[in-house]
Tab-separated table of C-alpha atoms and ligand atoms in Angstrom:
chain	number	residue	atom	x	y	z
A	1	MET	CA	-59.005	6.911	6.174
A	2	TYR	CA	-57.425	5.298	9.565
A	3	SER	CA	-55.281	3.130	7.849
A	4	PHE	CA	-54.484	6.074	4.906
A	5	VAL	CA	-53.325	8.165	7.927
A	6	LEU	CA	-50.665	5.435	9.418
A	7	GLY	CA	-49.636	4.612	5.601
A	8	ALA	CA	-48.856	8.477	5.127
A	9	VAL	CA	-47.336	8.175	8.619
A	10	PHE	CA	-45.236	5.692	8.089
A	11	LEU	CA	-44.301	6.517	4.270
A	12	ALA	CA	-42.968	9.729	5.870
A	13	ALA	CA	-40.831	8.176	8.450
A	14	VAL	CA	-39.314	5.947	5.927
A	15	GLN	CA	-38.943	9.134	3.758
A	16	VAL	CA	-37.195	10.666	7.183
A	17	SER	CA	-35.181	7.763	8.047
A	18	ALA	CA	-33.913	6.838	4.230
A	19	SER	CA	-32.674	11.108	4.089
A	20	LEU	CA	-31.301	10.938	7.011
A	21	ILE	CA	-29.372	7.607	6.218
A	22	ALA	CA	-28.043	8.850	2.075
A	23	SER	CA	-27.220	12.665	3.666
A	24	PRO	CA	-26.241	12.091	6.584
A	25	ASP	CA	-25.334	16.218	8.562
A	26	PRO	CA	-22.253	15.403	9.785
A	27	ASN	CA	-23.263	17.396	13.561
A	28	SER	CA	-25.961	14.969	13.679
A	29	TYR	CA	-23.234	12.508	14.786
A	30	ARG	CA	-21.803	12.534	17.809
A	31	CYS	CA	-18.067	12.527	18.157
A	32	PRO	CA	-16.264	13.292	21.082
A	33	HIS	CA	-14.789	16.804	21.413
A	34	GLY	CA	-12.084	17.844	18.931
A	35	TYR	CA	-12.958	14.518	16.273
A	36	GLN	CA	-14.429	14.817	12.705
A	37	PHE	CA	-16.894	12.634	11.819
A	38	TYR	CA	-15.488	11.030	8.486
A	39	SER	CA	-16.762	7.559	6.552
A	40	GLY	CA	-18.651	6.029	9.851
A	41	LYS	CA	-16.076	6.988	12.230
A	42	CYS	CA	-14.803	10.199	14.214
A	43	TYR	CA	-10.700	10.168	13.626
A	44	LYS	CA	-8.596	13.212	14.950
A	45	VAL	CA	-5.126	13.555	13.809
A	46	VAL	CA	-2.491	14.754	15.894
A	47	THR	CA	0.326	16.889	14.941
A	48	VAL	CA	2.252	17.524	18.175
A	49	ALA	CA	5.173	14.471	18.453
A	50	LYS	CA	4.415	12.155	20.937
A	51	ASP	CA	5.788	8.495	21.644
A	52	HIS	CA	3.380	5.491	21.393
A	53	ALA	CA	2.536	5.556	24.627
A	54	ALA	CA	1.821	9.083	25.240
A	55	ALA	CA	-0.060	9.087	21.914
A	56	GLN	CA	-2.341	6.235	23.222
A	57	ALA	CA	-2.854	8.303	26.429
A	58	HIS	CA	-3.738	11.381	24.460
A	59	CYS	CA	-6.269	9.408	22.225
A	60	GLU	CA	-7.743	7.538	25.602
A	61	SER	CA	-8.223	11.266	27.626
A	62	THR	CA	-10.143	12.068	24.338
A	63	GLY	CA	-12.462	9.939	24.241
A	64	GLY	CA	-10.608	7.860	21.630
A	65	THR	CA	-8.046	5.327	21.098
A	66	LEU	CA	-4.833	5.345	18.417
A	67	ALA	CA	-6.753	4.825	15.179
A	68	SER	CA	-6.230	0.967	14.279
A	69	PRO	CA	-7.676	0.516	10.201
A	70	ASN	CA	-8.087	-2.781	9.487
A	71	SER	CA	-9.022	-2.179	5.660
A	72	GLN	CA	-7.665	0.044	2.406
A	73	GLU	CA	-11.038	1.844	3.273
A	74	GLU	CA	-10.368	2.719	6.788
A	75	ILE	CA	-6.766	3.878	5.608
A	76	ASP	CA	-8.288	5.834	2.373
A	77	SER	CA	-10.141	7.567	4.788
A	78	ILE	CA	-7.434	8.414	7.576
A	79	MET	CA	-5.292	9.632	4.345
A	80	ASP	CA	-7.949	11.543	3.283
A	81	LEU	CA	-8.007	13.634	6.870
A	82	VAL	CA	-4.358	13.505	6.921
A	83	GLY	CA	-4.522	15.180	3.671
A	84	GLN	CA	-6.732	18.014	4.721
A	85	THR	CA	-4.799	18.925	7.580
A	86	THR	CA	-1.524	21.212	7.700
A	87	ALA	CA	1.373	20.853	9.108
A	88	VAL	CA	0.959	17.156	9.449
A	89	PRO	CA	4.612	15.084	10.334
A	90	ASP	CA	5.799	12.349	7.782
A	91	LEU	CA	5.334	9.897	10.482
A	92	LEU	CA	1.979	9.149	12.016
A	93	TRP	CA	1.433	6.259	14.835
A	94	LEU	CA	-1.499	4.179	14.860
A	95	GLY	CA	-2.927	1.461	17.297
A	96	TYR	CA	-1.296	-1.663	16.303
A	97	LYS	CA	2.083	-2.843	18.375
A	98	ASP	CA	3.425	-6.699	18.201
A	99	GLU	CA	5.537	-6.289	21.626
A	100	THR	CA	3.867	-9.604	23.221
A	101	TYR	CA	4.155	-11.629	20.827
A	102	GLU	CA	6.865	-10.741	17.966
A	103	GLY	CA	5.868	-10.479	14.127
A	104	THR	CA	1.324	-10.442	15.418
A	105	PHE	CA	0.078	-6.918	15.427
A	106	THR	CA	-2.923	-6.387	17.497
A	107	ASP	CA	-4.466	-3.421	18.962
A	108	GLY	CA	-5.772	-2.920	22.580
A	109	SER	CA	-8.550	-4.833	22.317
A	110	GLY	CA	-7.068	-7.933	20.967
A	111	LYS	CA	-7.860	-7.643	17.162
A	112	VAL	CA	-5.154	-8.394	15.169
A	113	LEU	CA	-4.132	-6.378	12.005
A	114	THR	CA	-4.661	-8.730	9.050
A	115	HIS	CA	-4.526	-6.073	6.678
A	116	PRO	CA	-1.664	-4.291	6.749
A	117	THR	CA	-0.351	-2.013	3.821
A	118	TRP	CA	3.906	-2.518	4.762
A	119	SER	CA	6.043	-0.513	2.706
A	120	ASN	CA	8.742	-2.668	0.959
A	121	GLY	CA	11.035	-4.491	3.269
A	122	GLU	CA	8.873	-4.496	6.344
A	123	PRO	CA	8.261	-5.153	9.127
A	124	ASN	CA	11.734	-5.719	9.798
A	125	ASN	CA	11.859	-5.329	13.749
A	126	CYS	CA	14.887	-3.460	13.247
A	127	CYS	CA	17.743	-2.028	15.193
A	128	GLY	CA	16.837	-4.298	18.522
A	129	GLY	CA	12.974	-4.266	17.793
A	130	GLU	CA	10.233	-2.189	17.017
A	131	HIS	CA	7.201	-3.193	18.539
A	132	CYS	CA	5.048	-0.241	17.077
A	133	LEU	CA	3.424	0.562	14.070
A	134	GLN	CA	3.534	3.530	11.692
A	135	LEU	CA	2.177	5.181	9.004
A	136	TYR	CA	4.249	7.229	6.356
A	137	ARG	CA	1.932	10.425	5.341
A	138	ASN	CA	2.865	10.570	1.856
A	139	SER	CA	2.128	7.234	1.135
A	140	GLY	CA	-0.299	5.358	3.507
A	141	LEU	CA	2.386	2.299	3.868
A	142	MET	CA	3.486	1.183	7.107
A	143	ASN	CA	6.411	0.239	9.074
A	144	ASP	CA	7.103	-1.131	12.280
A	145	LEU	CA	9.373	1.228	14.141
A	146	GLY	CA	10.473	1.931	18.117
A	147	CYS	CA	7.768	2.807	20.377
A	148	HIS	CA	9.550	5.426	22.006
A	149	ARG	CA	9.840	7.896	18.673
A	150	GLU	CA	8.047	11.043	19.131
A	151	ILE	CA	6.042	11.344	15.954
A	152	GLY	CA	2.740	12.664	14.841
A	153	PHE	CA	-0.722	9.932	15.407
A	154	VAL	CA	-4.074	9.948	14.576
A	155	CYS	CA	-7.385	8.865	17.298
A	156	SER	CA	-10.328	7.108	16.264
A	157	ALA	CA	-13.241	6.800	18.316
A	158	CYS	CA	-16.942	5.641	17.895
A	159	SER	CA	-19.891	8.166	16.887
A	160	GLN	CA	-22.627	7.106	18.367
A	161	ASP	CA	-24.380	6.409	14.969
A	162	LEU	CA	-25.147	2.929	13.124
A	163	SER	CA	-22.100	1.683	12.315
A	164	CYS	CA	-19.804	2.264	14.849
A	165	ARG	CA	-21.024	0.565	18.668
A	166	CYS	CA	-18.710	-0.322	20.992
A	167	PRO	CA	-16.916	1.535	22.978
A	168	ALA	CA	-12.904	2.440	22.242
A	169	LEU	CA	-11.115	-1.199	22.523
A	170	TRP	CA	-14.193	-3.049	23.004
A	171	HIS	CA	-14.401	-5.821	20.232
A	172	GLU	CA	-17.924	-5.615	18.221
A	173	HIS	CA	-19.315	-9.561	17.815
A	174	ASP	CA	-23.129	-10.889	16.755
A	175	GLY	CA	-24.604	-7.642	18.675
A	176	ASP	CA	-22.424	-7.414	21.567
A	177	CYS	CA	-19.107	-5.870	22.558
A	178	TYR	CA	-16.489	-7.875	24.244
A	179	ARG	CA	-12.900	-6.889	26.239
A	180	PHE	CA	-10.682	-9.243	27.607
A	181	PHE	CA	-9.124	-7.925	30.569
A	182	GLY	CA	-5.434	-9.764	31.334
A	183	LEU	CA	-4.653	-8.172	34.857
A	184	PRO	CA	-5.561	-10.837	37.606
A	185	ARG	CA	-8.935	-10.370	39.603
A	186	SER	CA	-10.981	-12.243	41.699
A	187	PHE	CA	-14.315	-13.123	40.127
A	188	GLU	CA	-16.077	-9.869	42.324
A	189	ASP	CA	-13.265	-7.637	41.256
A	190	GLY	CA	-13.246	-8.668	37.620
A	191	GLU	CA	-17.161	-8.089	37.741
A	192	ALA	CA	-16.649	-5.011	39.349
A	193	ASN	CA	-14.259	-4.086	36.825
A	194	CYS	CA	-16.916	-4.917	33.712
A	195	GLN	CA	-19.387	-2.877	35.492
A	196	SER	CA	-17.192	0.306	35.238
A	197	TYR	CA	-17.430	0.097	31.515
A	198	HIS	CA	-21.408	1.018	29.465
A	199	ASN	CA	-22.988	1.691	26.279
A	200	ALA	CA	-24.077	4.949	24.928
A	201	HIS	CA	-27.219	3.499	26.529
A	202	GLY	CA	-25.847	3.335	29.798
A	203	GLN	CA	-26.351	-0.389	29.833
A	204	PRO	CA	-23.474	-1.746	32.124
A	205	ALA	CA	-20.955	-4.468	30.745
A	206	HIS	CA	-20.861	-7.622	32.971
A	207	LEU	CA	-18.546	-10.973	33.347
A	208	ALA	CA	-19.418	-12.291	29.648
A	209	SER	CA	-22.561	-14.518	29.575
A	210	VAL	CA	-22.692	-17.282	27.087
A	211	SER	CA	-25.847	-18.059	25.476
A	212	CYS	CA	-24.480	-20.887	22.911
A	213	GLN	CA	-21.573	-22.827	21.190
A	214	ALA	CA	-21.225	-20.423	18.805
A	215	GLU	CA	-20.705	-17.816	21.025
A	216	ASN	CA	-18.248	-19.916	23.442
A	217	ASP	CA	-16.254	-20.630	20.497
A	218	PHE	CA	-15.947	-16.885	19.927
A	219	ILE	CA	-14.871	-15.750	23.205
A	220	THR	CA	-12.153	-18.678	23.657
A	221	ASN	CA	-11.028	-17.781	20.179
A	222	PHE	CA	-10.981	-14.007	21.342
A	223	ILE	CA	-9.099	-15.145	24.267
A	224	ALA	CA	-6.378	-16.906	22.828
A	225	GLN	CA	-6.522	-13.289	20.423
A	226	SER	CA	-6.007	-11.048	23.272
A	227	TRP	CA	-2.876	-13.066	24.343
A	228	PRO	CA	-1.605	-14.603	21.691
A	229	GLY	CA	1.656	-17.225	22.426
A	230	GLN	CA	0.440	-17.413	26.284
A	231	GLY	CA	-0.679	-20.896	25.865
A	232	LEU	CA	-4.472	-21.247	27.493
A	233	ARG	CA	-5.748	-18.451	29.695
A	234	ARG	CA	-7.905	-19.503	32.263
A	235	THR	CA	-10.626	-17.087	32.863
A	236	TRP	CA	-13.986	-15.667	34.441
A	237	ILE	CA	-17.138	-15.965	32.421
A	238	GLY	CA	-20.982	-14.288	34.565
A	239	PHE	CA	-21.728	-17.897	35.489
A	240	ASN	CA	-22.405	-18.518	39.589
A	241	ASP	CA	-23.912	-19.984	42.236
A	242	ILE	CA	-22.789	-17.680	45.346
A	243	ASP	CA	-26.729	-17.134	46.258
A	244	HIS	CA	-27.460	-20.451	45.729
A	245	GLU	CA	-25.700	-23.386	46.546
A	246	GLY	CA	-26.135	-25.392	42.525
A	247	ASN	CA	-28.261	-22.983	41.136
A	248	PHE	CA	-26.166	-21.248	38.631
A	249	GLU	CA	-26.983	-17.509	37.165
A	250	TRP	CA	-25.276	-15.215	35.060
A	251	THR	CA	-24.392	-11.774	36.163
A	252	ASP	CA	-25.880	-10.169	33.507
A	253	HIS	CA	-29.748	-12.119	34.086
A	254	LEU	CA	-28.725	-14.043	30.373
A	255	ALA	CA	-31.707	-16.824	30.719
A	256	GLU	CA	-30.226	-19.425	28.508
A	257	GLU	CA	-29.576	-23.231	29.269
A	258	TYR	CA	-26.460	-23.900	27.824
A	259	THR	CA	-23.495	-24.685	29.494
A	260	ASN	CA	-20.266	-26.156	28.069
A	261	TRP	CA	-19.018	-28.032	31.481
A	262	LYS	CA	-16.124	-30.379	32.405
A	263	SER	CA	-17.558	-33.394	32.918
A	264	GLY	CA	-17.374	-34.272	36.594
A	265	GLU	CA	-17.813	-30.340	37.164
A	266	PRO	CA	-19.522	-28.387	38.983
A	267	ASN	CA	-18.097	-30.412	41.780
A	268	ASP	CA	-18.143	-27.397	44.368
A	269	SER	CA	-14.281	-28.513	45.782
A	270	ASN	CA	-14.300	-28.162	49.277
A	271	ASN	CA	-17.780	-26.580	49.108
A	272	ASN	CA	-16.014	-23.797	48.060
A	273	GLU	CA	-16.303	-23.419	44.316
A	274	ASP	CA	-19.101	-20.993	42.868
A	275	CYS	CA	-17.581	-18.692	40.038
A	276	THR	CA	-17.379	-20.327	36.953
A	277	GLU	CA	-14.280	-20.091	34.595
A	278	ILE	CA	-13.825	-20.664	30.837
A	279	ASN	CA	-10.592	-22.650	29.760
A	280	PHE	CA	-10.055	-25.091	32.226
A	281	GLU	CA	-7.436	-27.544	31.139
A	282	GLN	CA	-8.821	-27.439	27.917
A	283	PRO	CA	-10.200	-24.375	25.233
A	284	GLY	CA	-13.547	-23.049	25.802
A	285	ILE	CA	-14.139	-26.069	28.679
A	286	TRP	CA	-15.964	-24.477	32.167
A	287	ASN	CA	-14.953	-25.267	36.378
A	288	ASP	CA	-16.416	-23.772	39.062
A	289	LEU	CA	-13.915	-22.524	41.209
A	290	GLY	CA	-13.087	-20.430	44.133
A	291	CYS	CA	-14.581	-16.810	43.350
A	292	GLN	CA	-11.017	-15.346	45.266
A	293	THR	CA	-8.958	-17.163	42.243
A	294	LYS	CA	-7.189	-13.795	40.613
A	295	GLN	CA	-7.043	-14.649	37.165
A	296	SER	CA	-7.854	-12.853	33.817
A	297	SER	CA	-11.232	-11.740	32.655
A	298	VAL	CA	-13.723	-11.510	29.752
A	299	CYS	CA	-16.257	-8.985	29.949
A	300	LYS	CA	-19.644	-7.997	27.689
A	301	MET	CA	-22.348	-5.340	27.072
A	302	PRO	CA	-24.819	-5.259	24.677
A	303	VAL	CA	-23.987	-2.667	21.500
A	304	PHE	CA	-25.057	0.658	21.168
A	305	ASP	CA	-28.147	0.579	18.802
A	306	PRO	CA	-30.258	4.502	18.291
A	307	TYR	CA	-32.876	2.383	17.321
A	308	GLY	CA	-32.824	-0.729	19.585
A	309	ALA	CA	-34.739	1.176	22.330
A	310	CYS	CA	-37.354	1.883	19.530
A	311	HIS	CA	-38.071	-0.844	18.146
A	312	LYS	CA	-41.903	0.258	17.702
A	313	LEU	CA	-42.532	2.495	14.067
A	314	ALA	CA	-43.925	5.156	16.796
A	315	ASP	CA	-41.488	5.021	19.022
A	316	ILE	CA	-39.215	5.326	15.839
A	317	ILE	CA	-41.284	8.428	15.000
A	318	THR	CA	-40.766	10.078	18.213
A	319	HIS	CA	-36.902	9.327	17.947
A	320	LEU	CA	-37.151	11.015	14.645
A	321	ILE	CA	-38.809	14.056	16.158
A	322	GLY	CA	-36.256	14.276	19.039
A	323	GLN	CA	-38.123	13.214	22.393
A	324	CYS	CA	-36.639	9.083	22.481
A	325	SER	CA	-32.897	11.079	22.363
A	326	ALA	CA	-33.229	11.611	25.892
A	327	ALA	CA	-33.432	8.208	26.655
A	328	LEU	CA	-29.716	7.958	24.971
A	329	PRO	CA	-27.352	9.607	26.958
A	330	VAL	CA	-24.725	11.101	25.242
A	331	GLN	CA	-21.559	9.598	26.437
B	401	NAG	C1	-12.764	-30.337	41.448
B	401	NAG	O1	-12.525	-29.437	40.275
B	401	NAG	C2	-11.344	-28.812	40.652
B	401	NAG	C3	-10.797	-27.328	39.893
B	401	NAG	O2	-11.961	-27.078	40.526
B	401	NAG	C4	-10.424	-29.870	40.528
B	401	NAG	O3	-8.879	-29.599	40.846
B	401	NAG	C5	-10.629	-30.899	41.314
B	401	NAG	O4	-9.482	-31.978	41.136
B	401	NAG	C6	-12.049	-31.525	40.893
B	401	NAG	N1	-12.249	-32.715	41.738
B	401	NAG	C7	-12.492	-33.785	42.089
B	401	NAG	C8	-13.001	-34.980	42.795
B	401	NAG	O5	-12.958	-34.239	40.198
B	402	CA	CA1	8.605	-6.135	16.454
B	403	CA	CA1	11.114	-0.837	10.437
B	404	CA	CA1	-21.117	-24.048	44.140
B	405	CA	CA1	-14.510	-27.667	40.177
């Protein structure tokens, strides 16, 4: 009897979740104000003409970023929304730029454009330099255009659903969100900068921890991609022995044994090296260094997962009837 009741509750829960996934109520997705949920993300087509920097600032001030589609599917979504909007200018900004490394278009999170749909003869870096990516309203094809031009644009933002789990400009990889910051900062300032960001659970970012070789490889490539053409970027990660000399700990309290020190490191040179950098002399290699050194930093936070706080079936049921959602603050 008891197991029958439990079974019925289980089935009901499965049915409720299946119906939620199959026919989502658009209002159940939490998009920033003014954004429209479409095919897994939130979008906003802006018809007021702005230059690229002002367009990006507008998107950021409304909780998103300039849209940076990287699949035909996402371009199709954007074209659908553009088609449903009136008075859209012929030219629209997307988020990619190649001003850092000519010919390589990246968005603000370091994501490289890998599936461009260039218009014939583009990108041509015409007329003394064109470094911003523009979409044609009618064809959905791309062109590089001077960033100062004032045209329409498309913002996108994360909806707090299962498909879009990192904040704007953060890169999702294997259950975490990463972001590279090129502005030179001390270890402490780098960590404080990371902690000024959080996911929709309210969990803050920290300087990245590294749990295994695969993650070390990912972070190494991510740094290289985020700043293409700039050589090896020595970058803070979260490992430090500030509290107890010789006893290294992660700022996010990760408890894993993995390290990737250069041989002879950590050497606590001049009794004054308590913080860890990656990319010391060779890609991916660690060194301890004085914490006041100012250099790049890489941050990491767990992805937002609406069910992550609710692993147990009972918790999922509670979530579905609305109580658990109190633990999931709207961003
Ligand atoms: C100790 O590490 C520093 C880098 O933090 C390096 O410049 C120095 O050469 C190392 N010292 C020795 C003796 O290996
Ligand atoms: Ca260019
Ligand atoms: Ca062009
Ligand atoms: Ca030390
Ligand atoms: Ca050292």
